[in-house]
mmCIF file of C-alpha atoms (C1' of nucleotides) in Angstrom:
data_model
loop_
_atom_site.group_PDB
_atom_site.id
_atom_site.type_symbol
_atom_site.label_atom_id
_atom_site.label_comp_id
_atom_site.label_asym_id
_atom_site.label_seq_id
_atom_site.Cartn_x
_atom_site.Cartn_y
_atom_site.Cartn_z
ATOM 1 C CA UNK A 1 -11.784 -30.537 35.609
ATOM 2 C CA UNK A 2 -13.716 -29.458 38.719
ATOM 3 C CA UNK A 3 -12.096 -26.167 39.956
ATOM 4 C CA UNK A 4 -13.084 -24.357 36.866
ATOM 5 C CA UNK A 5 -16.393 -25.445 36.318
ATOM 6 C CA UNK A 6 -18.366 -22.758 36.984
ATOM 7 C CA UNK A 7 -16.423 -20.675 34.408
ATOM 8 C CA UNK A 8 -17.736 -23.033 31.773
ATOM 9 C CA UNK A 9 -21.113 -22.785 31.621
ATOM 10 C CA UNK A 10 -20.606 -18.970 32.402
ATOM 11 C CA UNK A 11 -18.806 -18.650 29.279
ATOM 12 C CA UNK A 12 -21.112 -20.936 26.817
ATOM 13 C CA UNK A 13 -24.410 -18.819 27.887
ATOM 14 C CA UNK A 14 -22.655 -15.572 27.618
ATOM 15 C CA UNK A 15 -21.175 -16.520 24.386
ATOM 16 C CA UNK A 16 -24.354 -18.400 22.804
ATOM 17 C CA UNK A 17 -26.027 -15.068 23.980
ATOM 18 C CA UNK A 18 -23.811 -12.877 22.208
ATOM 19 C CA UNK A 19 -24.097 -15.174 19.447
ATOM 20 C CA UNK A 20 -28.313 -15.266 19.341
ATOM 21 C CA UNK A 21 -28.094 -11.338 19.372
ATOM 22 C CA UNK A 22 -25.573 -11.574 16.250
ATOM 23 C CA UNK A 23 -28.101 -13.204 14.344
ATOM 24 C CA UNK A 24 -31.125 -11.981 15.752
ATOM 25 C CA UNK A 25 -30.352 -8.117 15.156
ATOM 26 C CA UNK A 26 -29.749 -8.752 11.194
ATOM 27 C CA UNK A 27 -32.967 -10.795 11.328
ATOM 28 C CA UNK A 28 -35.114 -8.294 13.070
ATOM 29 C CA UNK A 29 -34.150 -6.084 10.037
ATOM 30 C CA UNK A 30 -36.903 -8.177 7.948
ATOM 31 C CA UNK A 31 -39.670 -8.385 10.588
ATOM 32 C CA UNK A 32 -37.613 -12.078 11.232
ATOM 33 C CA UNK A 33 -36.232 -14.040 14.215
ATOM 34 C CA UNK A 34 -34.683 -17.370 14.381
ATOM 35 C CA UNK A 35 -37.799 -18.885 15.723
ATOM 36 C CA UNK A 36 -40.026 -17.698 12.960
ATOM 37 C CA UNK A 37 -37.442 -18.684 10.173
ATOM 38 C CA UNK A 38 -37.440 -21.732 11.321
ATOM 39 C CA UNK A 39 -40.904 -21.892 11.540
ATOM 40 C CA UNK A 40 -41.200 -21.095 7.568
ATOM 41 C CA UNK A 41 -38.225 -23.313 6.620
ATOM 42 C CA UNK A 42 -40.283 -26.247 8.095
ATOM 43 C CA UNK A 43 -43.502 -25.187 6.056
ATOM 44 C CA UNK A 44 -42.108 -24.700 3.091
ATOM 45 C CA UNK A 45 -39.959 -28.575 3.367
ATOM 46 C CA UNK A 46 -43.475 -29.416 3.450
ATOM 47 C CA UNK A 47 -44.383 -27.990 0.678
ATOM 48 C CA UNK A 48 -46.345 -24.933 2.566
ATOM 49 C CA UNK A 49 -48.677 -26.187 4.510
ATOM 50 C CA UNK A 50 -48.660 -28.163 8.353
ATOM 51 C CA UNK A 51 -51.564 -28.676 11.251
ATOM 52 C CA UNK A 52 -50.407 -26.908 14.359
ATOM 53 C CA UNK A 53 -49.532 -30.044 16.276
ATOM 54 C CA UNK A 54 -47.211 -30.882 13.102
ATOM 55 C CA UNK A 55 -45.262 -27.658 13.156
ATOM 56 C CA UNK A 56 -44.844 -28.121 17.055
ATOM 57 C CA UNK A 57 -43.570 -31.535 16.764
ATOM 58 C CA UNK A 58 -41.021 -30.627 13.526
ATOM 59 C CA UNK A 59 -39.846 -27.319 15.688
ATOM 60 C CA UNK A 60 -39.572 -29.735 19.029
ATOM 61 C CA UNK A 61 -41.132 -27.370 20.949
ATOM 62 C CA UNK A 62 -44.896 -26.880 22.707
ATOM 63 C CA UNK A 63 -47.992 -26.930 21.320
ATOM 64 C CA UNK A 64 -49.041 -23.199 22.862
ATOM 65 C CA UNK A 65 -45.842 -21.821 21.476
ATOM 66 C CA UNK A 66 -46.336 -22.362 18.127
ATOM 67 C CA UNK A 67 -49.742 -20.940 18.737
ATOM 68 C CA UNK A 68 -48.377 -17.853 19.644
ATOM 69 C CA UNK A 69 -45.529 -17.995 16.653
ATOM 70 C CA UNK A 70 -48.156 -18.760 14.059
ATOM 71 C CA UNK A 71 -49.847 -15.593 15.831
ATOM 72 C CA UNK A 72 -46.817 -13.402 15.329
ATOM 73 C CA UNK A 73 -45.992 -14.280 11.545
ATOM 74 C CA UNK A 74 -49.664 -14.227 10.259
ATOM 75 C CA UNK A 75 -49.208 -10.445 12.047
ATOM 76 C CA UNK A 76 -46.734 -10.128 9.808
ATOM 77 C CA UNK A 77 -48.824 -11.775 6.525
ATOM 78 C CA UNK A 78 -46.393 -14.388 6.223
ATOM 79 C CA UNK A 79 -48.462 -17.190 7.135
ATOM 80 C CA UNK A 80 -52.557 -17.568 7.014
ATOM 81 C CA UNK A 81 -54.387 -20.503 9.326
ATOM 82 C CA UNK A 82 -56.904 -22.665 6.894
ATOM 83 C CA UNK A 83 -59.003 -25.068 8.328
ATOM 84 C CA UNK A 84 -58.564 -28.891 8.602
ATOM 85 C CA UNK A 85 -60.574 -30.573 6.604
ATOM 86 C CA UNK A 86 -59.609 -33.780 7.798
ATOM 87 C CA UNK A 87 -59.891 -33.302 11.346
ATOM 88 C CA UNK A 88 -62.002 -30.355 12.322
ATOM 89 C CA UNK A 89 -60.141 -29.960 15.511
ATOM 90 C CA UNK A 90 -56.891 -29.629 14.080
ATOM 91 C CA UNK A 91 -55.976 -26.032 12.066
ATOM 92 C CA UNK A 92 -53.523 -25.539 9.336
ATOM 93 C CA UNK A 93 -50.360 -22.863 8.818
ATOM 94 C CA UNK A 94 -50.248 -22.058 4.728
ATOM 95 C CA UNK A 95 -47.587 -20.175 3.726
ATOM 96 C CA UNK A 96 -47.748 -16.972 1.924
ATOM 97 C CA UNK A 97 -45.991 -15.128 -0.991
ATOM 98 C CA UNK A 98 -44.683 -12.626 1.265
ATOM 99 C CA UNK A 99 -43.152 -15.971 3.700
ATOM 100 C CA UNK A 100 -42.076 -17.267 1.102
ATOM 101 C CA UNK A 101 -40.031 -13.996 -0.161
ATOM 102 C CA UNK A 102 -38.605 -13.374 3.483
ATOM 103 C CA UNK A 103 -37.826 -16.711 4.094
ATOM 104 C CA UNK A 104 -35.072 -16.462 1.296
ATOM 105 C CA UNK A 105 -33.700 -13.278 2.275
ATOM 106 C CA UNK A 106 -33.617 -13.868 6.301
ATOM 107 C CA UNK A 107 -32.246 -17.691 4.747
ATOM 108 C CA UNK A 108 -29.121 -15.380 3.227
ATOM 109 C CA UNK A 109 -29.188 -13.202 6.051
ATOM 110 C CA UNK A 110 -29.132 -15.841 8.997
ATOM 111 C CA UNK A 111 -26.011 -17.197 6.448
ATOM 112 C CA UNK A 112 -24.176 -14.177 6.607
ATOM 113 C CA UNK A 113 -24.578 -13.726 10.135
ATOM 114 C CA UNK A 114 -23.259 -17.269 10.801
ATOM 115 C CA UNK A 115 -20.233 -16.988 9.069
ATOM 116 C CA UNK A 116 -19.135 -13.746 10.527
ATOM 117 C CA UNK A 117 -19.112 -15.675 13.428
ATOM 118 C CA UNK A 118 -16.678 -18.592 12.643
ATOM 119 C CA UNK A 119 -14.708 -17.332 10.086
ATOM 120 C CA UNK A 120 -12.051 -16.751 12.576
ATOM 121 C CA UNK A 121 -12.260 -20.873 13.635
ATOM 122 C CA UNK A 122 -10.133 -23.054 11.655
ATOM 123 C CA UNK A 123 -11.510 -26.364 10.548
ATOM 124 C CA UNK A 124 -10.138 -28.135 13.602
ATOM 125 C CA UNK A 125 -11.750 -25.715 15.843
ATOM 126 C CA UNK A 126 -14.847 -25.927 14.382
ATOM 127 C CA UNK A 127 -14.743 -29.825 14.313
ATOM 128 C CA UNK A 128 -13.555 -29.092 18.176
ATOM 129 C CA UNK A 129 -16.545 -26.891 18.578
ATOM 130 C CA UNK A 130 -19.060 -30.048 17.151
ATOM 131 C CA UNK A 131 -17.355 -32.512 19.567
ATOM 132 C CA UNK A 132 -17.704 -30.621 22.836
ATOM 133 C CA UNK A 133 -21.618 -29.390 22.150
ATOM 134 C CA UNK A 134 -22.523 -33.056 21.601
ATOM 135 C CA UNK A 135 -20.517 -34.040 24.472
ATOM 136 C CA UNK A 136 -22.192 -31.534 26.977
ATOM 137 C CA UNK A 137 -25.128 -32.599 25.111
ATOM 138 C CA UNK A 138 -25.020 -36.066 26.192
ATOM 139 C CA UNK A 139 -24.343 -34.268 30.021
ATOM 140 C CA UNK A 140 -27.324 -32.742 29.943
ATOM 141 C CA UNK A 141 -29.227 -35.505 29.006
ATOM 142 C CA UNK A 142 -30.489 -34.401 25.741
ATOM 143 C CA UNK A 143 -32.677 -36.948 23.908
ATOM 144 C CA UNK B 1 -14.800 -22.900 7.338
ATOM 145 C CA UNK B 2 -17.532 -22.199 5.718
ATOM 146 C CA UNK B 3 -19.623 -25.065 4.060
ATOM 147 C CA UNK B 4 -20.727 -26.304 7.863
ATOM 148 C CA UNK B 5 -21.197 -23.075 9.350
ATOM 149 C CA UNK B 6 -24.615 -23.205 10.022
ATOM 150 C CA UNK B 7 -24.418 -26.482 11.528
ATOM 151 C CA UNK B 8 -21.566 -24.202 14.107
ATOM 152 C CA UNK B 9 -24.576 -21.645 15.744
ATOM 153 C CA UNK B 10 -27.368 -24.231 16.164
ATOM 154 C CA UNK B 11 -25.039 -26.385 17.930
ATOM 155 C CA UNK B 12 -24.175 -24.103 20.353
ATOM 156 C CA UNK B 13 -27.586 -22.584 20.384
ATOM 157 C CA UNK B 14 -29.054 -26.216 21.132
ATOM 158 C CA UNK B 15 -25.968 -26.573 23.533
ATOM 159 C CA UNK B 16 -26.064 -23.909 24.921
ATOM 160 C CA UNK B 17 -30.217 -24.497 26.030
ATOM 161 C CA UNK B 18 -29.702 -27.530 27.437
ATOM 162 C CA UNK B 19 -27.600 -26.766 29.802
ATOM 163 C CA UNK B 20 -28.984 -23.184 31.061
ATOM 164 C CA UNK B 21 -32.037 -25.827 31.316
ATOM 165 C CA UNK B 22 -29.939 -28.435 33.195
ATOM 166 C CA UNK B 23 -29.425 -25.666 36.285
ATOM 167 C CA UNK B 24 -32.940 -23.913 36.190
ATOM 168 C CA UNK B 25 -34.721 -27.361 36.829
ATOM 169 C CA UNK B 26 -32.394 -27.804 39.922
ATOM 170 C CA UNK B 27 -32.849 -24.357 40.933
ATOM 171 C CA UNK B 28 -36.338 -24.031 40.479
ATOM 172 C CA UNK B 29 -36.790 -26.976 42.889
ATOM 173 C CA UNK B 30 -35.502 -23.957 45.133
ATOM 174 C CA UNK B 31 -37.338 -21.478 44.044
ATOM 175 C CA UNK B 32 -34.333 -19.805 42.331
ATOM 176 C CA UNK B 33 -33.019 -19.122 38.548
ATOM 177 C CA UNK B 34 -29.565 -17.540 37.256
ATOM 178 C CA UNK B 35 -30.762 -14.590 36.768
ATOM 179 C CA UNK B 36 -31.827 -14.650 40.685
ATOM 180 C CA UNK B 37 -28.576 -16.022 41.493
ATOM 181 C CA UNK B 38 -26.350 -13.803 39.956
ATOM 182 C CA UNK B 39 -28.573 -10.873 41.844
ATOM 183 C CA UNK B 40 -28.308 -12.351 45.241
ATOM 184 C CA UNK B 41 -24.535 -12.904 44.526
ATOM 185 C CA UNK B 42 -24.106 -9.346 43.230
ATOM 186 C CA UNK B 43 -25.837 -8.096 46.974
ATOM 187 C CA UNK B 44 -24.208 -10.166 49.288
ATOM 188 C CA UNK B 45 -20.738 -8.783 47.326
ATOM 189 C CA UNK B 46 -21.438 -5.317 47.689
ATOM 190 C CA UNK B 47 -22.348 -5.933 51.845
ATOM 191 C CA UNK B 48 -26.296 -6.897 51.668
ATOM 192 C CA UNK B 49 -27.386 -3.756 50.070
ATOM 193 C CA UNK B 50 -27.789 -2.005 46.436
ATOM 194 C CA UNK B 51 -29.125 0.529 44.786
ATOM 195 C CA UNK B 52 -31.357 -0.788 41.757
ATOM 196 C CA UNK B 53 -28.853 1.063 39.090
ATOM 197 C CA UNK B 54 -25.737 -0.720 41.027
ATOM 198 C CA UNK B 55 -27.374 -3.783 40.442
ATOM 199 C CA UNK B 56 -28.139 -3.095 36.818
ATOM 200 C CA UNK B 57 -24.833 -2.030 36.098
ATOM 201 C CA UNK B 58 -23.345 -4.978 37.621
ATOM 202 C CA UNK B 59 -25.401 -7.567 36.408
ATOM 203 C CA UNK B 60 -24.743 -6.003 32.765
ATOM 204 C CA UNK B 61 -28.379 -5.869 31.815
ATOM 205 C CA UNK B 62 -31.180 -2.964 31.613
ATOM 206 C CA UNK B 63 -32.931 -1.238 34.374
ATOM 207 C CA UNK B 64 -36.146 -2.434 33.828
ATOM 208 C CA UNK B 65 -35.110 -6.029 33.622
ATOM 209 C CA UNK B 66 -33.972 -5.449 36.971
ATOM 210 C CA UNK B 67 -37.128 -3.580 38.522
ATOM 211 C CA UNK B 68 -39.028 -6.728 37.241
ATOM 212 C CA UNK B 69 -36.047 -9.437 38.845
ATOM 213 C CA UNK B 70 -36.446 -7.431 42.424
ATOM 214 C CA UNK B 71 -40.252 -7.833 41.528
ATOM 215 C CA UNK B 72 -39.890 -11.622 41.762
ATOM 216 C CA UNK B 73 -37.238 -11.820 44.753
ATOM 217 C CA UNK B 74 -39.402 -9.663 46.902
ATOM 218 C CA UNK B 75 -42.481 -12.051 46.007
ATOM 219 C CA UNK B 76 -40.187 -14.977 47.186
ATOM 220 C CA UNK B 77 -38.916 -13.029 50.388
ATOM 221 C CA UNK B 78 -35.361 -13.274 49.369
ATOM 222 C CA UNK B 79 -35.030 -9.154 49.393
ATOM 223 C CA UNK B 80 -36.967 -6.246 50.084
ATOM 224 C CA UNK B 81 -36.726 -2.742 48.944
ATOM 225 C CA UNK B 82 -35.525 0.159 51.165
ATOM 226 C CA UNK B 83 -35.473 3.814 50.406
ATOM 227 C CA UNK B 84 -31.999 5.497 49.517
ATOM 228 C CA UNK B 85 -31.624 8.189 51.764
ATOM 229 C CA UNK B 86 -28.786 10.102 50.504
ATOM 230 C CA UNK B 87 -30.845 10.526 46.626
ATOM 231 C CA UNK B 88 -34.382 9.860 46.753
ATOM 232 C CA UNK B 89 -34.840 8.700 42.681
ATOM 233 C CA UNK B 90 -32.886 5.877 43.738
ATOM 234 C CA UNK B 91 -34.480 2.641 45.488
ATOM 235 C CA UNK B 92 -32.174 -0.337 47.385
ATOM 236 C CA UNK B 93 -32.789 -3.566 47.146
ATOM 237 C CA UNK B 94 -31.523 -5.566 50.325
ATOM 238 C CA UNK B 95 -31.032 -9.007 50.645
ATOM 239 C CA UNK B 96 -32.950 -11.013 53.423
ATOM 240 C CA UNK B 97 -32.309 -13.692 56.002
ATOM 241 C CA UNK B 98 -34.268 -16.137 53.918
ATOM 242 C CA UNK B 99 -32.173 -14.928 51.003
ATOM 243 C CA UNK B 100 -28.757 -15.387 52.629
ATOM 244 C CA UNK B 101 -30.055 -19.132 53.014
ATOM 245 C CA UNK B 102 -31.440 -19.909 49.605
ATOM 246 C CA UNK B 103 -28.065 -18.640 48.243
ATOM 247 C CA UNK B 104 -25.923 -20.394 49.866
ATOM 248 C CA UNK B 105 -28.165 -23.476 48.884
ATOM 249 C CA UNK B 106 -29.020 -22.260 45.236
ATOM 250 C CA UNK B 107 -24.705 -21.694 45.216
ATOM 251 C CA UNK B 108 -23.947 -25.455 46.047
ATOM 252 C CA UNK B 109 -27.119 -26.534 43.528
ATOM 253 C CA UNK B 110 -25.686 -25.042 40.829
ATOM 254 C CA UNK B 111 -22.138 -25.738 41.510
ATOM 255 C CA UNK B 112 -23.014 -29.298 41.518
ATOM 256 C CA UNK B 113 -25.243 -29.315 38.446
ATOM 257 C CA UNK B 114 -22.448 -27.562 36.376
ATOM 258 C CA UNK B 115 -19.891 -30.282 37.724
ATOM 259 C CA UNK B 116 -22.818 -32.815 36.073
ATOM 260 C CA UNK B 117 -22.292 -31.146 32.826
ATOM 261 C CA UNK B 118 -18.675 -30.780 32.551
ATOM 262 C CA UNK B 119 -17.241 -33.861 34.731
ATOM 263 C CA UNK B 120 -17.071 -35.791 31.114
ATOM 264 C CA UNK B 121 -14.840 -32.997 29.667
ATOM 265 C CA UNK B 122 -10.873 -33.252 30.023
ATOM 266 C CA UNK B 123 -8.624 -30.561 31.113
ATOM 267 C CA UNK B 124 -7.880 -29.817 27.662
ATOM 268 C CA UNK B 125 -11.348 -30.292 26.798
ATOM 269 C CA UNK B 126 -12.844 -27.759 29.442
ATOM 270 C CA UNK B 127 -9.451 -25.279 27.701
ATOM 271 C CA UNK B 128 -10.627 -25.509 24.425
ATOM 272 C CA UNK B 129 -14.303 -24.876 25.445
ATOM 273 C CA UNK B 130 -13.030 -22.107 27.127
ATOM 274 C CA UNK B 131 -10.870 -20.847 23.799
ATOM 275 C CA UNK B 132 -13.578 -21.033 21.245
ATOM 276 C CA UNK B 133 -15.858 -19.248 23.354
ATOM 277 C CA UNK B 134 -13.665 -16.215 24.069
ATOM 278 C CA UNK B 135 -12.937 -16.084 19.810
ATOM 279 C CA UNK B 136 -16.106 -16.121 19.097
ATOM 280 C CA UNK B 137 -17.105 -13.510 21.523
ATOM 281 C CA UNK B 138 -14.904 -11.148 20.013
ATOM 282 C CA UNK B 139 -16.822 -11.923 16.442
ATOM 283 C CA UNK B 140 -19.359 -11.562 17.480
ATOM 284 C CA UNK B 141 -18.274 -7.732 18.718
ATOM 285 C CA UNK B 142 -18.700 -8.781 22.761
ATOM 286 C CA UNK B 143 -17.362 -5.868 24.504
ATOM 287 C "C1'" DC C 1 -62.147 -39.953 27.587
ATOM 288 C "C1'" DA C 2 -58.206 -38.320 24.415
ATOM 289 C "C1'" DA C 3 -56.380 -35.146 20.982
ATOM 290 C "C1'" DG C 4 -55.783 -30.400 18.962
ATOM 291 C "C1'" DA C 5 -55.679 -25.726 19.673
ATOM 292 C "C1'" DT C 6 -56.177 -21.823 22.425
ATOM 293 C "C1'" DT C 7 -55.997 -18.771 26.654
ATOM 294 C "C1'" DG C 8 -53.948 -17.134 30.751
ATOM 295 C "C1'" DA C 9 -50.042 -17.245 33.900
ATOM 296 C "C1'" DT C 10 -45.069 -16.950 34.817
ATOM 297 C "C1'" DT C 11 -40.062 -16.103 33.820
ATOM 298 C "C1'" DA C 12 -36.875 -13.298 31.143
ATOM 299 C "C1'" DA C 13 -35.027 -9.853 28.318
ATOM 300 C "C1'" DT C 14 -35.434 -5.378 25.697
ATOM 301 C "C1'" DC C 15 -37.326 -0.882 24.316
ATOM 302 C "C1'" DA C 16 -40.150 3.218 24.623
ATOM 303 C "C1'" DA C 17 -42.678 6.183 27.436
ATOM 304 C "C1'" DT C 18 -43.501 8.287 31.932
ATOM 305 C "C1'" DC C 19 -42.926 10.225 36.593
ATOM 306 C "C1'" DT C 20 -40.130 11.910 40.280
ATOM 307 C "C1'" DT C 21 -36.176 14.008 41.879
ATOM 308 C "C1'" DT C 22 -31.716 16.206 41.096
ATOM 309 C "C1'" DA D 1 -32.435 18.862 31.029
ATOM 310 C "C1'" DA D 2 -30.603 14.491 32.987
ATOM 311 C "C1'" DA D 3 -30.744 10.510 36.147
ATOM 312 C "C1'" DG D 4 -33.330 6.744 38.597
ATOM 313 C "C1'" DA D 5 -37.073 3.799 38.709
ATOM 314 C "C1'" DT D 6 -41.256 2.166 37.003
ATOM 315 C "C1'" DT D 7 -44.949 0.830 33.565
ATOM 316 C "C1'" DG D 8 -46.513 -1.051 29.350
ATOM 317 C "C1'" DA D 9 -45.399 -3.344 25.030
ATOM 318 C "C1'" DT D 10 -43.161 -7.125 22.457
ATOM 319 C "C1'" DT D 11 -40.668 -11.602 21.724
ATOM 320 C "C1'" DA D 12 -40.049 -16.236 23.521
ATOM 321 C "C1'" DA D 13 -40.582 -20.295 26.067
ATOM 322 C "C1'" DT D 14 -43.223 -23.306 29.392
ATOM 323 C "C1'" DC D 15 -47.149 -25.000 32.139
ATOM 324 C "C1'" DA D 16 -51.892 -25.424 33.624
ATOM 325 C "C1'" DA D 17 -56.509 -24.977 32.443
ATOM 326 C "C1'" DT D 18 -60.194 -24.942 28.952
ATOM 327 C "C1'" DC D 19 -62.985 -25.688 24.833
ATOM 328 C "C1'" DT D 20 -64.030 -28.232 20.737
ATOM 329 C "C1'" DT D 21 -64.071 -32.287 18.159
ATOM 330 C "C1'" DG D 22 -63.107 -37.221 17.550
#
DNA sequence: CAAGATTGATTAATCAATCTTT
DNA sequence: AAAGATTGATTAATCAATCTTG
């Protein structure tokens, strides 16, 4: 298991690439990407509303990136920013009508997508598939 | 095969992060990335010298992605551009002393930072890895 | 001073113009 | 007109300031 190592990760990039673009290019049809649905499915499992810092810690991912996501879908009127009453430093992402709508139809289409994908692996293989990303995982030192 | 489905993309998606993060952090150290890599690799094949469409063709991406890469590698010294005498739309990109050396040492980085990810899979493991990626490439329409 | 958000920079990819040369 | 490269725009992520508020 050393020889044909580099083949490996070679293959899982090219192939998570292909399958990102899968999903992406149905999403992009509804003004949606995988980043901003799962922006909206994480404001609306808290009942439509998070602070910034909230968002970022639920999405695992910086602080100035969600600034810039929040950016993109109130662009797109699916979010608006409120204020914090609370803590006047801190700003809030509400959810709109129109996120709420196009989180339910990018929800179907992000489905659709996915199984497209694997409906050619049998159970086993996707049960292999869940053992060798958290494997790797654990490799890579993912907390 | 279809109830855990979406459970199947962010797995690999997650997975498939990680790891591409796993190498960058080593390379970085060395003032490399793939996507550096694979262009130094793809000039030192073809003799030291390409023109910026051979590249592009060969590293399977756009044109402009690779204006902007040869951007970066002349910034870092590892290449420089040269006019093409024999059509003068066309611009080559040839590699440099400094960029023979960084690729030999961004080649043994890498190789050792994949051997970190995969040293905990088995033969068998590293075969199935390999099988599930090539069926779902050709789901998702890879050509 | 520390926390929350924002701004600007960098890397990376893609797409639509644009400009030069064939 | 078509090919080759570039420029500018957009999406996405990260990091280093910065600015406001606690």
């Amino acid at each position: 298991m050393t020889e044909t190592t580099a083949e490996h990760l070679a293959a899982l990039l090219r192939t998570a690439g292909f399958a990102e673009s899968h999903v992406e290019s149905r999403l992009a049809i509804l003004r949606l990407s995988l980043a901003k649905l799962a922006a909206l499915q994480h404001l609306i499992a808290a009942g439509g509303t998070l602070a910034l810092g909230q968002l970022a810690d639920r999405l695992e991912c910086n602080r100035s990136n969600v600034t810039q996501l929040v950016d993109r879908l109130e662009a797109d009127g699916f979010v608006h920013r409120a204020p914090d009453l609370n803590d006047r430093r801190s700003r809030l992402a509400v959810i709109t009508g129109a996120g709420r709508v196009v989180y339910e139809e990018g929800t179907r289409a992000r489905t659709r997508a996915e199984q497209e994908l694997f409906a050619s692996l049998s159970a086993e293989e996707g049960e292999q598939l869940i053992r060798l990303m958290a494997k790797l995982d654990r490799a890579a030192g993912a907390r």
